[in-house]
Short mmCIF file of C-alpha atoms in Angstrom, two decimals:
data_model
loop_
_atom_site.label_atom_id
_atom_site.label_comp_id
_atom_site.label_asym_id
_atom_site.label_seq_id
_atom_site.Cartn_x
_atom_site.Cartn_y
_atom_site.Cartn_z
CA MET A 30 -8.32 -21.37 -27.09
CA LYS A 31 -5.91 -22.23 -24.29
CA LYS A 32 -6.84 -19.03 -22.31
CA LEU A 33 -10.49 -19.97 -22.57
CA PHE A 34 -9.78 -23.46 -21.38
CA ILE A 35 -7.85 -22.13 -18.36
CA LEU A 36 -10.75 -19.66 -17.57
CA LEU A 37 -13.29 -22.53 -17.66
CA ILE A 38 -11.22 -24.66 -15.39
CA PHE A 39 -11.14 -21.79 -12.76
CA PHE A 40 -14.88 -21.21 -13.29
CA PHE A 41 -15.55 -24.89 -12.86
CA TYR A 42 -13.42 -25.08 -9.77
CA ASP A 43 -15.09 -22.04 -8.15
CA PHE A 44 -18.46 -23.67 -8.38
CA ALA A 45 -17.71 -27.33 -8.01
CA PHE A 46 -15.24 -27.12 -5.16
CA CYS A 47 -15.90 -23.81 -3.44
CA LYS A 48 -18.79 -23.46 -1.08
CA VAL A 49 -20.55 -20.11 -1.42
CA ILE A 50 -22.04 -18.45 1.56
CA ASN A 51 -24.18 -15.26 1.34
CA ILE A 52 -23.80 -13.60 4.69
CA LYS A 53 -27.37 -12.25 4.59
CA ASP A 54 -28.75 -15.72 4.54
CA PHE A 55 -27.36 -16.01 8.14
CA GLY A 56 -28.99 -12.94 9.40
CA ALA A 57 -26.69 -10.21 8.44
CA ILE A 58 -28.36 -6.80 8.14
CA GLY A 59 -26.74 -4.18 5.79
CA ASP A 60 -28.20 -0.89 7.25
CA GLY A 61 -25.02 0.45 8.74
CA ILE A 62 -26.55 0.16 12.13
CA PHE A 63 -26.85 -3.43 13.10
CA ASP A 64 -23.67 -5.00 14.48
CA ASN A 65 -22.96 -8.05 12.35
CA SER A 66 -19.79 -9.04 14.19
CA ASN A 67 -21.30 -12.10 15.88
CA ILE A 68 -22.89 -13.29 12.68
CA PHE A 69 -19.53 -13.21 10.86
CA ASN A 70 -17.89 -15.15 13.72
CA SER A 71 -20.58 -17.65 13.91
CA VAL A 72 -20.36 -18.39 10.16
CA LEU A 73 -16.60 -18.84 10.47
CA LYS A 74 -16.83 -21.13 13.55
CA ASN A 75 -18.59 -23.68 11.33
CA ILE A 76 -16.09 -23.62 8.58
CA LYS A 77 -14.62 -27.19 7.82
CA ASN A 78 -10.83 -27.22 7.55
CA ASN A 79 -10.84 -29.53 4.49
CA GLU A 80 -13.30 -27.50 2.34
CA THR A 81 -13.00 -24.08 0.50
CA TYR A 82 -15.48 -21.32 1.10
CA LYS A 83 -16.38 -17.97 -0.41
CA ILE A 84 -18.31 -15.45 1.69
CA ILE A 85 -20.48 -13.05 -0.37
CA ILE A 86 -21.11 -9.61 0.91
CA PRO A 87 -24.23 -8.48 -1.15
CA GLU A 88 -25.40 -4.84 -1.45
CA GLY A 89 -25.61 -2.93 1.78
CA THR A 90 -23.45 -1.48 4.56
CA PHE A 91 -22.53 -4.10 7.02
CA LEU A 92 -21.28 -2.90 10.39
CA ILE A 93 -18.92 -4.72 12.59
CA SER A 94 -17.22 -3.74 15.78
CA ASN A 95 -14.94 -6.68 16.60
CA THR A 96 -12.02 -8.14 14.58
CA ILE A 97 -12.95 -10.77 12.08
CA GLU A 98 -10.39 -13.59 11.61
CA LEU A 99 -10.58 -15.30 8.34
CA PRO A 100 -9.16 -18.80 8.08
CA GLU A 101 -6.83 -19.76 5.21
CA ASN A 102 -9.51 -21.67 3.36
CA VAL A 103 -12.01 -18.71 3.28
CA SER A 104 -12.19 -15.83 0.75
CA ILE A 105 -14.58 -12.90 0.89
CA GLU A 106 -16.12 -11.07 -2.00
CA GLY A 107 -18.51 -8.32 -2.67
CA LEU A 108 -20.41 -7.32 -5.71
CA ASP A 109 -18.75 -3.95 -6.18
CA PRO A 110 -17.07 -1.48 -3.85
CA THR A 111 -19.62 1.16 -4.35
CA ILE A 112 -22.48 -1.15 -2.92
CA SER A 113 -20.80 -3.82 -0.97
CA ILE A 114 -19.54 -2.11 2.17
CA ILE A 115 -17.98 -3.11 5.40
CA LYS A 116 -18.26 -0.41 7.97
CA ILE A 117 -15.96 -0.48 11.22
CA ASN A 118 -16.78 2.03 13.98
CA THR A 119 -14.00 1.31 16.45
CA LYS A 120 -10.24 2.04 16.46
CA ASN A 121 -9.30 -1.32 17.95
CA THR A 122 -10.67 -3.45 15.01
CA ALA A 123 -9.15 -4.86 11.88
CA PHE A 124 -11.67 -6.13 9.43
CA THR A 125 -10.01 -9.44 8.71
CA ILE A 126 -6.78 -11.24 9.63
CA LEU A 127 -5.64 -13.63 6.99
CA LYS A 128 -4.13 -16.57 8.93
CA ASN A 129 -2.21 -19.72 7.80
CA LYS A 130 -1.79 -22.62 10.27
CA GLU A 131 0.60 -23.95 7.68
CA VAL A 132 1.85 -22.88 4.41
CA ASN A 133 -0.51 -23.79 1.63
CA PHE A 134 1.52 -23.73 -1.60
CA TYR A 135 -1.44 -24.12 -4.13
CA GLN A 136 -4.24 -21.99 -2.89
CA TYR A 137 -4.78 -18.19 -2.79
CA LYS A 138 -7.39 -16.38 -0.58
CA PHE A 139 -9.26 -13.47 -1.98
CA ILE A 140 -10.70 -10.26 -0.68
CA ARG A 141 -12.28 -8.29 -3.55
CA ASN A 142 -15.03 -5.93 -4.73
CA LEU A 143 -15.51 -4.43 -1.29
CA SER A 144 -15.45 -1.07 0.24
CA ILE A 145 -13.96 -1.12 3.81
CA ARG A 146 -14.61 2.09 5.84
CA GLY A 147 -12.86 2.83 9.08
CA PRO A 148 -13.75 5.28 11.96
CA GLU A 149 -12.29 8.13 10.01
CA TYR A 150 -14.29 7.61 6.74
CA GLY A 151 -15.87 10.89 5.64
CA ILE A 152 -13.82 13.09 7.92
CA ASN A 153 -11.55 15.59 6.30
CA PRO A 154 -8.04 14.00 6.27
CA PHE A 155 -6.51 17.42 6.66
CA SER A 156 -8.46 18.27 9.86
CA TRP A 157 -6.71 18.18 13.24
CA LYS A 158 -6.40 14.82 14.79
CA ASP A 159 -5.20 13.86 18.15
CA THR A 160 -2.02 11.80 17.21
CA ARG A 161 -1.41 11.05 20.86
CA ILE A 162 -4.07 8.52 20.92
CA ALA A 163 -2.65 4.93 20.13
CA ALA A 164 -4.49 3.35 17.34
CA ASP A 165 -2.26 0.50 16.14
CA LYS A 166 -5.15 -1.85 15.81
CA SER A 167 -7.03 0.39 13.55
CA VAL A 168 -6.45 -1.52 10.26
CA GLY A 169 -8.62 -2.10 7.27
CA ILE A 170 -7.03 -5.42 6.16
CA LYS A 171 -4.41 -7.14 8.33
CA VAL A 172 -2.39 -9.85 6.61
CA LEU A 173 -0.47 -12.49 8.61
CA GLY A 174 -0.63 -15.35 6.20
CA TYR A 175 0.59 -16.64 2.80
CA ARG A 176 -0.80 -16.16 -0.66
CA ASN A 177 -3.50 -13.58 -0.58
CA ARG A 178 -5.03 -11.36 -3.34
CA ILE A 179 -6.74 -8.15 -2.45
CA GLU A 180 -8.40 -6.81 -5.62
CA ASN A 181 -10.66 -3.91 -6.56
CA CYS A 182 -11.20 -2.78 -2.95
CA GLU A 183 -11.59 0.81 -1.61
CA ILE A 184 -10.08 1.22 1.86
CA ASP A 185 -10.73 4.52 3.69
CA GLY A 186 -10.47 5.79 7.15
CA PHE A 187 -8.09 3.87 9.42
CA SER A 188 -5.90 5.62 12.09
CA ASN A 189 -3.13 3.11 11.45
CA ALA A 190 -3.08 1.36 8.10
CA GLY A 191 -5.43 0.58 5.14
CA ILE A 192 -3.55 -2.66 4.53
CA GLN A 193 -0.88 -4.06 6.88
CA LEU A 194 1.20 -7.02 5.98
CA THR A 195 3.17 -8.61 8.67
CA SER A 196 5.64 -11.43 8.06
CA SER A 197 3.47 -12.21 4.96
CA TYR A 198 4.61 -13.79 1.68
CA TYR A 199 3.09 -14.06 -1.92
CA ASN A 200 0.53 -11.34 -1.93
CA PHE A 201 -1.10 -9.47 -4.76
CA ILE A 202 -2.68 -6.05 -4.14
CA ASN A 203 -4.32 -4.81 -7.43
CA LYS A 204 -6.69 -2.16 -8.56
CA CYS A 205 -7.42 -0.75 -5.08
CA PHE A 206 -8.17 2.86 -4.07
CA ILE A 207 -6.52 3.42 -0.65
CA LYS A 208 -7.06 6.74 0.89
CA ASN A 209 -7.50 8.75 4.18
CA ASN A 210 -5.30 6.42 6.39
CA LYS A 211 -2.12 6.88 8.43
CA TYR A 212 -0.37 4.33 6.12
CA GLY A 213 -2.05 3.43 2.93
CA ILE A 214 0.04 0.03 2.96
CA GLN A 215 2.26 -0.98 5.73
CA ILE A 216 4.60 -3.82 5.16
CA ASN A 217 6.86 -4.97 7.93
CA GLU A 218 8.64 -7.80 9.90
CA ILE A 219 10.27 -9.54 6.86
CA SER A 220 7.50 -9.64 4.44
CA THR A 221 8.45 -10.48 0.82
CA SER A 222 7.16 -11.37 -2.55
CA THR A 223 4.32 -8.80 -2.67
CA TYR A 224 3.13 -7.17 -5.84
CA ILE A 225 1.28 -3.81 -5.52
CA SER A 226 0.00 -2.64 -9.07
CA GLY A 227 -2.87 -0.53 -10.67
CA SER A 228 -3.83 1.14 -7.44
CA GLU A 229 -4.33 4.74 -6.36
CA PHE A 230 -3.04 6.11 -3.02
CA ARG A 231 -4.37 9.60 -1.90
CA PHE A 232 -4.80 11.45 1.26
CA ASN A 233 -2.73 9.09 3.41
CA SER A 234 0.11 10.43 5.70
CA ILE A 235 2.46 7.96 4.12
CA ALA A 236 1.20 6.08 1.07
CA LEU A 237 3.57 3.01 1.36
CA LEU A 238 5.86 2.21 4.31
CA ILE A 239 8.13 -0.87 3.70
CA LYS A 240 10.02 -1.79 6.80
CA ASN A 241 12.50 -4.62 7.27
CA SER A 242 11.24 -6.30 4.14
CA TYR A 243 12.46 -7.34 0.59
CA SER A 244 11.32 -8.17 -2.80
CA ILE A 245 8.37 -5.85 -2.80
CA TYR A 246 7.28 -4.80 -6.44
CA ILE A 247 5.36 -1.41 -6.74
CA THR A 248 4.34 -0.82 -10.34
CA ASP A 249 1.93 1.28 -12.28
CA ASN A 250 0.30 3.06 -9.35
CA ILE A 251 -0.95 6.79 -8.87
CA ILE A 252 0.60 8.13 -5.72
CA GLU A 253 -0.56 11.63 -5.11
CA ALA A 254 -1.46 14.08 -2.37
CA ASN A 255 -0.35 12.04 0.68
CA PHE A 256 0.05 14.44 3.42
CA SER A 257 -3.02 13.99 5.70
CA ASN A 258 -2.97 14.75 9.50
CA PHE A 259 -2.75 11.23 10.96
CA ILE A 260 1.00 11.94 11.69
CA ASP A 261 2.18 15.24 13.08
CA ASP A 262 3.41 17.76 10.48
CA HIS A 263 6.46 17.13 8.21
CA ASN A 264 9.84 16.81 9.85
CA PRO A 265 12.84 16.72 7.62
CA ASP A 266 14.86 14.62 10.03
CA ASN A 267 12.16 12.02 10.62
CA SER A 268 11.60 9.36 7.92
CA LEU A 269 8.19 8.45 9.43
CA SER A 270 6.71 12.12 9.60
CA ASN A 271 3.90 13.35 7.58
CA GLY A 272 3.73 13.78 3.73
CA LYS A 273 5.58 10.88 2.07
CA ALA A 274 4.93 8.65 -0.89
CA ILE A 275 7.24 5.66 -0.23
CA VAL A 276 9.49 5.11 2.66
CA PHE A 277 12.04 2.23 2.75
CA LEU A 278 13.36 1.57 6.21
CA ASN A 279 16.04 -1.23 6.38
CA SER A 280 14.51 -2.80 3.18
CA ASN A 281 16.51 -4.25 0.38
CA ASN A 282 16.06 -5.55 -3.23
CA ASN A 283 12.70 -3.89 -3.95
CA TYR A 284 11.56 -2.65 -7.37
CA VAL A 285 9.59 0.45 -8.24
CA GLU A 286 8.56 1.09 -11.82
CA ARG A 287 6.10 3.19 -13.92
CA ASN A 288 4.47 4.95 -11.05
CA TYR A 289 3.05 8.61 -11.11
CA PHE A 290 3.99 10.81 -8.14
CA GLU A 291 2.63 14.18 -7.28
CA GLU A 292 2.09 16.44 -4.34
CA GLN A 293 4.15 14.81 -1.50
CA TYR A 294 6.83 16.69 0.67
CA TYR A 295 9.14 13.71 0.04
CA ASN A 296 8.39 11.23 -2.85
CA VAL A 297 10.95 8.45 -1.97
CA VAL A 298 12.89 8.02 1.20
CA LEU A 299 15.69 5.48 1.38
CA ASP A 300 16.76 4.97 5.02
CA GLN A 301 19.36 2.25 5.66
CA SER A 302 18.05 0.51 2.48
CA ASN A 303 20.18 -1.05 -0.28
CA ASN A 304 19.99 -2.56 -3.78
CA ASN A 305 16.60 -0.99 -4.69
CA ILE A 306 15.73 -0.13 -8.17
CA PHE A 307 13.62 2.81 -9.47
CA THR A 308 12.92 3.13 -13.16
CA SER A 309 10.51 4.72 -15.53
CA ASN A 310 8.66 6.55 -12.88
CA PHE A 311 7.06 10.06 -13.56
CA PHE A 312 7.39 12.83 -10.93
CA ALA A 313 5.06 15.83 -11.35
CA VAL A 314 6.08 18.88 -9.36
CA SER A 315 3.31 21.28 -9.41
CA GLY A 316 2.27 24.66 -7.93
CA LYS A 317 -1.35 23.66 -7.05
CA MET A 318 -0.55 22.39 -3.66
CA PRO A 319 -1.85 24.17 -0.52
CA GLU A 320 0.23 27.19 0.39
CA ASN A 321 1.82 25.53 3.46
CA ILE A 322 3.08 22.83 1.22
CA ARG A 323 4.28 24.91 -1.60
CA LYS A 324 6.67 26.64 0.82
CA LYS A 325 8.35 23.16 1.30
CA ASN A 326 10.31 21.84 -1.65
CA GLN A 327 8.70 18.81 -3.15
CA VAL A 328 11.77 16.46 -2.92
CA THR A 329 12.20 13.49 -5.36
CA PHE A 330 14.56 11.25 -3.43
CA VAL A 331 16.01 11.31 0.20
CA PHE A 332 18.99 9.25 1.11
CA LYS A 333 19.72 8.49 4.75
CA ASN A 334 22.00 6.23 6.94
CA ASN A 335 24.38 4.80 4.42
CA SER A 336 21.67 3.57 1.89
CA SER A 337 23.87 1.85 -0.73
CA TYR A 338 23.90 0.28 -4.33
CA ASN A 339 20.42 1.77 -5.17
CA THR A 340 19.77 2.42 -8.79
CA ILE A 341 17.57 5.22 -10.14
CA ARG A 342 17.39 5.30 -13.93
CA ASP A 343 15.17 6.59 -16.59
CA ASN A 344 12.87 8.54 -14.39
CA THR A 345 11.19 11.81 -15.63
CA ILE A 346 10.47 14.95 -13.70
CA GLU A 347 8.28 17.77 -15.05
CA THR A 348 7.10 20.95 -13.48
CA THR A 349 4.00 23.17 -14.24
CA SER A 350 6.01 26.34 -14.53
CA PRO A 351 9.63 27.36 -15.06
CA ASP A 352 9.89 28.89 -11.59
CA ILE A 353 9.25 25.58 -9.81
CA GLN A 354 12.23 23.83 -8.61
CA LYS A 355 12.54 20.71 -10.83
CA THR A 356 14.67 18.38 -8.85
CA GLU A 357 15.77 18.12 -5.34
CA ILE A 358 17.68 15.21 -3.77
CA ILE A 359 18.52 15.31 -0.07
CA PHE A 360 21.44 13.51 1.54
CA ASP A 361 22.57 13.07 5.17
CA ASN A 362 26.40 12.90 5.82
CA SER A 363 26.84 9.31 4.93
CA ASP A 364 28.81 8.17 1.88
CA PHE A 365 26.23 7.40 -1.06
CA SER A 366 28.87 7.03 -3.81
CA THR A 367 27.85 3.43 -4.46
CA ASN A 368 24.35 4.45 -5.65
CA SER A 369 23.79 5.40 -9.43
CA ILE A 370 21.41 8.01 -10.77
CA ASN A 371 20.31 8.63 -14.42
CA PHE A 372 17.33 11.08 -14.90
CA ASN A 373 15.86 11.88 -18.26
CA GLY A 374 16.43 15.23 -19.83
CA ASP A 375 18.81 17.86 -18.56
CA ILE A 376 18.68 16.89 -14.92
CA ASN A 377 21.84 14.89 -14.98
CA SER A 378 24.01 17.81 -16.06
CA ARG A 379 22.45 20.07 -13.46
CA LEU A 380 23.16 17.50 -10.71
CA LYS A 381 26.71 16.98 -12.03
CA LYS A 382 27.41 20.80 -11.80
CA SER A 383 26.00 21.03 -8.27
CA TRP A 384 27.76 17.84 -6.99
CA GLN A 385 31.17 18.40 -8.54
CA ASN A 386 33.94 17.37 -6.49
CA ASP A 387 31.87 15.65 -3.81
CA SER A 388 32.92 12.10 -3.64
CA LYS A 389 30.05 11.09 -1.50
CA LYS A 390 27.46 11.77 -4.02
CA PRO A 391 25.94 8.93 -6.05
CA LEU A 392 27.45 8.25 -9.53
CA LEU A 393 25.71 9.99 -12.36
CA LYS A 394 25.27 7.95 -15.50
CA ASN A 395 24.49 9.35 -18.98
#
C-alpha cells in the first residue's frame, strides 16, 4: 500500500506539475531526412525557468545536425528505443547537454526510452577508421549538470563517447545498450556519485573510462567484445589503447560488483588509482574471439603507476577449455603490495606459487 501511494504521488506530480510537449506538434518530422535542429531549439527557447517540462519523442527517426542544449527543468522521453530515434549525422554534435545554472537538490532530469544514433551507426565497428581525425564533440549524451537519469536508451555510433559525464554529480544510468562508440561511457573532471547498472556494453573501443573521478558504482552489467577500431590497435603500454572493458585513471574509491566480462584484451586497468573495490564479478575467457585477439592473452587485471589499496575479492574466472590461460594479471615495476586479491577456486594457489618471494606483488588472501 505504501509503495502504491508513492507511485500515485509521482504519477500525479508528472501530470499536474509537468508540462508535456510532443515535438511533432511543433513541426518536427521523423522521416530521417528533415533536419529538426531549429525546431528543438525553438521549443527550448520558450521554456520558462519556473516550470517543469517533458518533451515527448514519438515514433519516427528525427534527424538533428546541431547540438541541443537541454535546460535543467526539461526531460526528454521516447515511447521505446526501437521506434523513438534521434539521428545525428555530424561528428561535431552532441545530442543533449544537461546544464545546471545552480544545483537543484530535489529534481532529477530524465532521458529515457530513446535510441540515439551517431554518424557511425550501421558501420562495421571493426572496419578501418581514420583515427587521426579529431572527433571530441561526437557524443551521444553529454552531461554537465547534476541529478540526471538516463534509462532504457540505445546509444550507438559516436566517434568519441556514447555518454560523457564532465564534472557531474548524482547520476543514474540504467538499462541502456551502449555499443559501437570510442568510449561507451566516459567520466572525467572530478565527476562523482554515479550509478551504472543493468546495461550492456559491446563493440566499443573502451567500454568505460573513469578519469580523475571517484565514487562511481558499476554493478550488474554485461561488458563484452569491446575492441572496435575507434582507437588504434591494442598497445600494452598505453592504458587508453583499444580493447579494454574498464579503465581507471587517477580515480579512487570506486566500486565494481556483479558484472559479466568477456572478450577484451584487458578487462580492468588500474592506472594511478587507489582504494577501488572489485567483488563478485564473473570473467569468462573464451576461445571464440577473432584470431588476432586470441593470440593476445585476455588479461583480467592490469596494475600501473603505484595503484594502491585496491581490493579484489570473490571474483570468478572460467574458461571454455583447459588449454586457455585462466588468469593473467600484469604489473609494471611499481610496488603493489598494499593491494589485496582473493579469487574463487584454485586461482589463489597458482598465483601464490608464481609470485613467491616477490614483495611487490599484492597480498593474496584465502
